[in-house]
């Protein structure tokens, strides 16, 4: 696994000419995830899942190239929380299309957008970018992770993980809750405010439909807490398992779509 911004151009040429390159573009956002987690959770998670998926793709014969993360996205539901930043969907869509076209120009024509942020407008923008790149015949493109297609999201993130949840209400775990906090404790523990977690009360009785459909803002449906579920149920060991399984899930989805190179 190589990072595109850490290699010189002759190495990029070798990769593109080799015909086995597969580029992963992690996409996140700057968005609140409760008082205990940093604003960059979804960007960091997208990077962690990219690194976890890469060895499985390499085993199948691909040369995995990780492009620099898009750290900004569309975050309308949480926009009232200090520090949350939002792009317009067209801005995000243009970024992905322009990055995809630049990659394709040099022969990197397999692009996997690995998205760590669940927001309907954000996911739609990524899907629109995918469609534009495909119709321009610029590249093969998949959007994995949190996808506009709920079956894709389930295949990447939900398959094979539920038994590891400690929460008494795994069906209510969401944004900033057990899963994301566990991944944070595993992947970027120094950025977690551990001393705060013990004081976080469960948020199980929120308006699930409003959360899923983004018909109400996160602040009002979480009483200003900014998380959904129970961060106290999170464990670093759970995070390690989630990252390993979801990385394999994501690789499986890609291999099922494209096969080996
Ligand atoms: Zn998140």
Short mmCIF file of C-alpha atoms and ligand atoms in Angstrom, two decimals:
data_model
loop_
_atom_site.label_atom_id
_atom_site.label_comp_id
_atom_site.label_asym_id
_atom_site.label_seq_id
_atom_site.Cartn_x
_atom_site.Cartn_y
_atom_site.Cartn_z
CA UNK A 1 0.00 0.00 0.00
CA UNK A 2 1.42 3.33 -1.08
CA UNK A 3 0.24 6.85 -0.35
CA UNK A 4 0.10 8.96 -3.49
CA UNK A 5 1.34 12.15 -1.84
CA UNK A 6 4.34 10.34 -0.35
CA UNK A 7 5.80 8.92 -3.57
CA UNK A 8 7.68 10.69 -6.40
CA UNK A 9 6.26 10.87 -9.92
CA UNK A 10 8.35 8.04 -11.45
CA UNK A 11 6.85 5.67 -8.91
CA UNK A 12 3.38 6.92 -9.78
CA UNK A 13 4.17 6.18 -13.42
CA UNK A 14 5.39 2.68 -12.59
CA UNK A 15 2.17 2.01 -10.68
CA UNK A 16 -0.09 3.31 -13.43
CA UNK A 17 1.86 1.50 -16.18
CA UNK A 18 1.74 -1.76 -14.22
CA UNK A 19 -2.02 -1.99 -14.83
CA UNK A 20 -2.80 -3.36 -11.39
CA UNK A 21 -3.21 -0.09 -9.52
CA UNK A 22 -6.37 0.53 -7.53
CA UNK A 23 -6.75 3.95 -5.94
CA UNK A 24 -8.68 4.44 -2.73
CA UNK A 25 -9.86 7.97 -1.99
CA UNK A 26 -10.92 8.28 1.67
CA UNK A 27 -13.64 10.87 2.26
CA UNK A 28 -14.65 12.25 5.64
CA UNK A 29 -15.93 15.49 7.11
CA UNK A 30 -15.38 17.95 9.95
CA UNK A 31 -18.36 17.25 12.19
CA UNK A 32 -19.23 16.94 15.87
CA UNK A 33 -19.36 13.38 17.26
CA UNK A 34 -20.24 14.09 20.89
CA UNK A 35 -18.09 15.87 23.46
CA UNK A 36 -15.70 12.93 23.76
CA UNK A 37 -14.63 12.53 20.11
CA UNK A 38 -12.70 14.80 17.73
CA UNK A 39 -14.40 16.53 14.81
CA UNK A 40 -12.40 14.48 12.31
CA UNK A 41 -13.72 11.03 13.31
CA UNK A 42 -15.20 10.21 9.91
CA UNK A 43 -12.03 11.19 8.02
CA UNK A 44 -9.84 9.16 10.37
CA UNK A 45 -12.22 6.20 10.11
CA UNK A 46 -12.15 6.33 6.30
CA UNK A 47 -8.35 6.18 6.44
CA UNK A 48 -8.36 3.33 8.94
CA UNK A 49 -10.79 1.26 6.86
CA UNK A 50 -8.73 1.98 3.72
CA UNK A 51 -5.63 0.61 5.43
CA UNK A 52 -7.60 -2.38 6.69
CA UNK A 53 -9.03 -3.23 3.25
CA UNK A 54 -5.72 -2.78 1.38
CA UNK A 55 -3.95 -6.06 2.32
CA UNK A 56 -6.94 -8.11 1.11
CA UNK A 57 -6.88 -6.29 -2.24
CA UNK A 58 -3.12 -6.75 -2.52
CA UNK A 59 -3.55 -10.45 -1.84
CA UNK A 60 -5.87 -10.53 -4.87
CA UNK A 61 -3.17 -8.92 -7.02
CA UNK A 62 -3.92 -5.19 -6.87
CA UNK A 63 -1.38 -2.49 -6.11
CA UNK A 64 -3.22 -0.25 -3.69
CA UNK A 65 -2.63 3.48 -3.85
CA UNK A 66 -4.21 5.65 -1.16
CA UNK A 67 -4.98 9.19 -2.36
CA UNK A 68 -4.93 12.05 0.16
CA UNK A 69 -8.17 12.18 2.15
CA UNK A 70 -10.92 14.65 1.36
CA UNK A 71 -11.36 15.96 4.90
CA UNK A 72 -14.39 18.15 4.12
CA UNK A 73 -17.91 17.06 3.28
CA UNK A 74 -21.58 17.92 3.54
CA UNK A 75 -22.71 18.05 7.20
CA UNK A 76 -26.04 19.78 7.45
CA UNK A 77 -27.63 17.83 10.32
CA UNK A 78 -24.91 18.76 12.82
CA UNK A 79 -24.14 22.24 11.50
CA UNK A 80 -25.23 23.99 14.73
CA UNK A 81 -22.45 22.36 16.75
CA UNK A 82 -19.31 24.51 17.03
CA UNK A 83 -16.59 23.36 14.65
CA UNK A 84 -18.85 21.46 12.24
CA UNK A 85 -18.14 22.56 8.66
CA UNK A 86 -20.20 21.88 5.57
CA UNK A 87 -19.60 22.10 1.85
CA UNK A 88 -22.37 22.44 -0.68
CA UNK A 89 -23.00 19.02 -2.29
CA UNK A 90 -21.90 20.37 -5.71
CA UNK A 91 -18.52 21.34 -4.24
CA UNK A 92 -17.90 17.84 -2.94
CA UNK A 93 -19.13 16.30 -6.19
CA UNK A 94 -16.76 18.52 -8.22
CA UNK A 95 -13.82 17.65 -6.01
CA UNK A 96 -14.33 13.93 -6.51
CA UNK A 97 -14.92 14.28 -10.27
CA UNK A 98 -11.82 16.45 -10.73
CA UNK A 99 -9.62 14.17 -8.62
CA UNK A 100 -10.96 11.14 -10.50
CA UNK A 101 -10.29 12.74 -13.89
CA UNK A 102 -6.76 13.74 -12.86
CA UNK A 103 -6.05 10.21 -11.69
CA UNK A 104 -7.45 8.74 -14.92
CA UNK A 105 -5.35 11.09 -17.03
CA UNK A 106 -2.29 9.32 -15.64
CA UNK A 107 -3.70 5.84 -16.03
CA UNK A 108 -5.15 5.34 -12.55
CA UNK A 109 -8.52 4.21 -13.79
CA UNK A 110 -9.84 2.19 -10.88
CA UNK A 111 -11.16 4.49 -8.18
CA UNK A 112 -12.72 3.43 -4.89
CA UNK A 113 -14.25 6.27 -2.89
CA UNK A 114 -14.26 5.08 0.72
CA UNK A 115 -16.70 7.28 2.58
CA UNK A 116 -16.72 7.52 6.38
CA UNK A 117 -19.56 10.01 6.81
CA UNK A 118 -23.28 9.28 6.83
CA UNK A 119 -25.26 12.24 5.49
CA UNK A 120 -27.83 11.87 2.74
CA UNK A 121 -26.71 14.89 0.69
CA UNK A 122 -23.05 13.98 1.15
CA UNK A 123 -23.63 10.40 -0.02
CA UNK A 124 -25.76 11.58 -2.97
CA UNK A 125 -22.95 13.95 -4.04
CA UNK A 126 -20.48 11.05 -4.05
CA UNK A 127 -22.88 8.89 -6.02
CA UNK A 128 -23.41 11.69 -8.54
CA UNK A 129 -19.63 12.04 -8.89
CA UNK A 130 -19.37 8.31 -9.51
CA UNK A 131 -22.03 8.50 -12.24
CA UNK A 132 -20.30 11.47 -13.89
CA UNK A 133 -16.91 9.76 -13.96
CA UNK A 134 -18.42 6.59 -15.37
CA UNK A 135 -20.41 8.40 -18.04
CA UNK A 136 -17.29 10.37 -19.03
CA UNK A 137 -15.60 6.94 -19.34
CA UNK A 138 -12.89 8.34 -17.09
CA UNK A 139 -12.66 5.43 -14.70
CA UNK A 140 -14.28 2.46 -13.01
CA UNK A 141 -15.66 3.90 -9.78
CA UNK A 142 -17.20 2.43 -6.65
CA UNK A 143 -18.44 4.27 -3.57
CA UNK A 144 -18.00 2.05 -0.51
CA UNK A 145 -18.41 2.56 3.23
CA UNK A 146 -21.38 4.83 3.86
CA UNK A 147 -23.08 4.77 0.48
CA UNK A 148 -26.15 6.25 -1.16
CA UNK A 149 -27.12 2.60 -1.68
CA UNK A 150 -28.16 1.20 1.74
CA UNK A 151 -27.30 -2.36 0.67
CA UNK A 152 -23.75 -1.24 -0.05
CA UNK A 153 -23.50 0.39 3.39
CA UNK A 154 -24.79 -2.80 5.03
CA UNK A 155 -22.36 -5.01 3.08
CA UNK A 156 -19.42 -2.82 4.14
CA UNK A 157 -20.22 -1.84 7.71
CA UNK A 158 -22.96 -4.07 9.14
CA UNK A 159 -22.08 -7.53 7.83
CA UNK A 160 -20.67 -9.75 10.58
CA UNK A 161 -20.22 -7.15 13.32
CA UNK A 162 -23.37 -7.03 15.43
CA UNK A 163 -22.27 -9.82 17.80
CA UNK A 164 -19.37 -7.66 19.01
CA UNK A 165 -21.54 -4.84 20.32
CA UNK A 166 -21.68 -4.54 24.14
CA UNK A 167 -24.53 -2.04 24.10
CA UNK A 168 -27.89 -3.19 25.50
CA UNK A 169 -29.48 -1.48 22.47
CA UNK A 170 -27.26 -2.19 19.45
CA UNK A 171 -30.16 -1.17 17.20
CA UNK A 172 -29.87 2.37 18.64
CA UNK A 173 -26.10 2.72 18.24
CA UNK A 174 -25.22 5.36 15.68
CA UNK A 175 -23.28 8.57 15.23
CA UNK A 176 -20.75 9.04 18.08
CA UNK A 177 -22.05 5.96 19.89
CA UNK A 178 -20.50 2.58 20.70
CA UNK A 179 -19.19 1.71 17.24
CA UNK A 180 -17.53 5.01 16.36
CA UNK A 181 -16.17 5.44 19.89
CA UNK A 182 -14.72 1.90 19.79
CA UNK A 183 -13.03 2.56 16.45
CA UNK A 184 -11.63 5.82 17.88
CA UNK A 185 -10.32 4.06 21.02
CA UNK A 186 -8.58 1.56 18.76
CA UNK A 187 -7.42 3.80 15.92
CA UNK A 188 -6.71 7.22 17.43
CA UNK A 189 -6.91 6.83 21.24
CA UNK A 190 -4.91 9.98 21.95
CA UNK A 191 -7.72 12.09 20.46
CA UNK A 192 -10.47 10.58 22.64
CA UNK A 193 -11.50 12.44 25.80
CA UNK A 194 -11.63 9.25 27.86
CA UNK A 195 -12.36 11.01 31.15
CA UNK A 196 -15.62 12.33 29.69
CA UNK A 197 -17.00 8.97 28.56
CA UNK A 198 -18.04 7.81 32.06
CA UNK A 199 -20.39 10.76 32.36
CA UNK A 200 -22.20 10.21 29.06
CA UNK A 201 -25.74 8.98 29.61
CA UNK A 202 -27.33 6.56 27.11
CA UNK A 203 -29.18 8.17 24.23
CA UNK A 204 -31.47 5.34 23.16
CA UNK A 205 -34.86 7.03 23.01
CA UNK A 206 -34.23 9.39 20.16
CA UNK A 207 -36.34 9.86 17.05
CA UNK A 208 -34.77 7.14 14.89
CA UNK A 209 -36.72 8.06 11.76
CA UNK A 210 -35.68 11.71 12.04
CA UNK A 211 -32.07 10.62 12.58
CA UNK A 212 -32.04 8.28 9.57
CA UNK A 213 -33.93 10.61 7.25
CA UNK A 214 -32.27 13.79 8.56
CA UNK A 215 -35.59 15.53 8.97
CA UNK A 216 -34.45 17.07 12.29
CA UNK A 217 -31.05 18.37 13.34
CA UNK A 218 -28.73 16.30 15.55
CA UNK A 219 -28.80 18.80 18.39
CA UNK A 220 -32.55 18.67 18.91
CA UNK A 221 -32.82 14.87 18.64
CA UNK A 222 -29.92 14.25 21.01
CA UNK A 223 -30.73 16.98 23.58
CA UNK A 224 -27.52 18.75 22.61
CA UNK A 225 -25.37 15.69 23.36
CA UNK A 226 -24.40 15.02 19.74
CA UNK A 227 -24.16 11.24 20.02
CA UNK A 228 -26.63 8.41 19.42
CA UNK A 229 -26.41 5.25 21.50
CA UNK A 230 -24.09 4.77 24.46
CA UNK A 231 -20.39 5.66 24.19
CA UNK A 232 -19.75 3.95 27.56
CA UNK A 233 -20.27 0.58 25.85
CA UNK A 234 -17.24 1.24 23.62
CA UNK A 235 -14.00 -0.76 23.94
CA UNK A 236 -10.75 -0.54 22.00
CA UNK A 237 -10.90 -4.33 21.45
CA UNK A 238 -14.33 -3.95 19.86
CA UNK A 239 -12.87 -1.25 17.63
CA UNK A 240 -10.05 -3.56 16.51
CA UNK A 241 -12.59 -6.24 15.53
CA UNK A 242 -14.84 -3.76 13.72
CA UNK A 243 -11.91 -2.37 11.74
CA UNK A 244 -10.66 -5.83 10.75
CA UNK A 245 -14.09 -7.11 9.71
CA UNK A 246 -15.20 -3.96 7.91
CA UNK A 247 -11.87 -3.78 6.06
CA UNK A 248 -12.38 -7.32 4.84
CA UNK A 249 -16.03 -6.57 3.98
CA UNK A 250 -14.99 -3.57 1.90
CA UNK A 251 -12.34 -5.58 0.06
CA UNK A 252 -14.90 -8.32 -0.61
CA UNK A 253 -17.35 -5.79 -2.08
CA UNK A 254 -14.65 -4.43 -4.40
CA UNK A 255 -13.47 -7.88 -5.48
CA UNK A 256 -17.05 -8.98 -6.09
CA UNK A 257 -17.61 -5.95 -8.34
CA UNK A 258 -14.30 -5.97 -10.22
CA UNK A 259 -12.67 -9.35 -9.68
CA UNK A 260 -8.87 -9.63 -9.60
CA UNK A 261 -6.79 -7.38 -11.90
ZN1 LIG B 1 -19.25 9.58 12.11
#
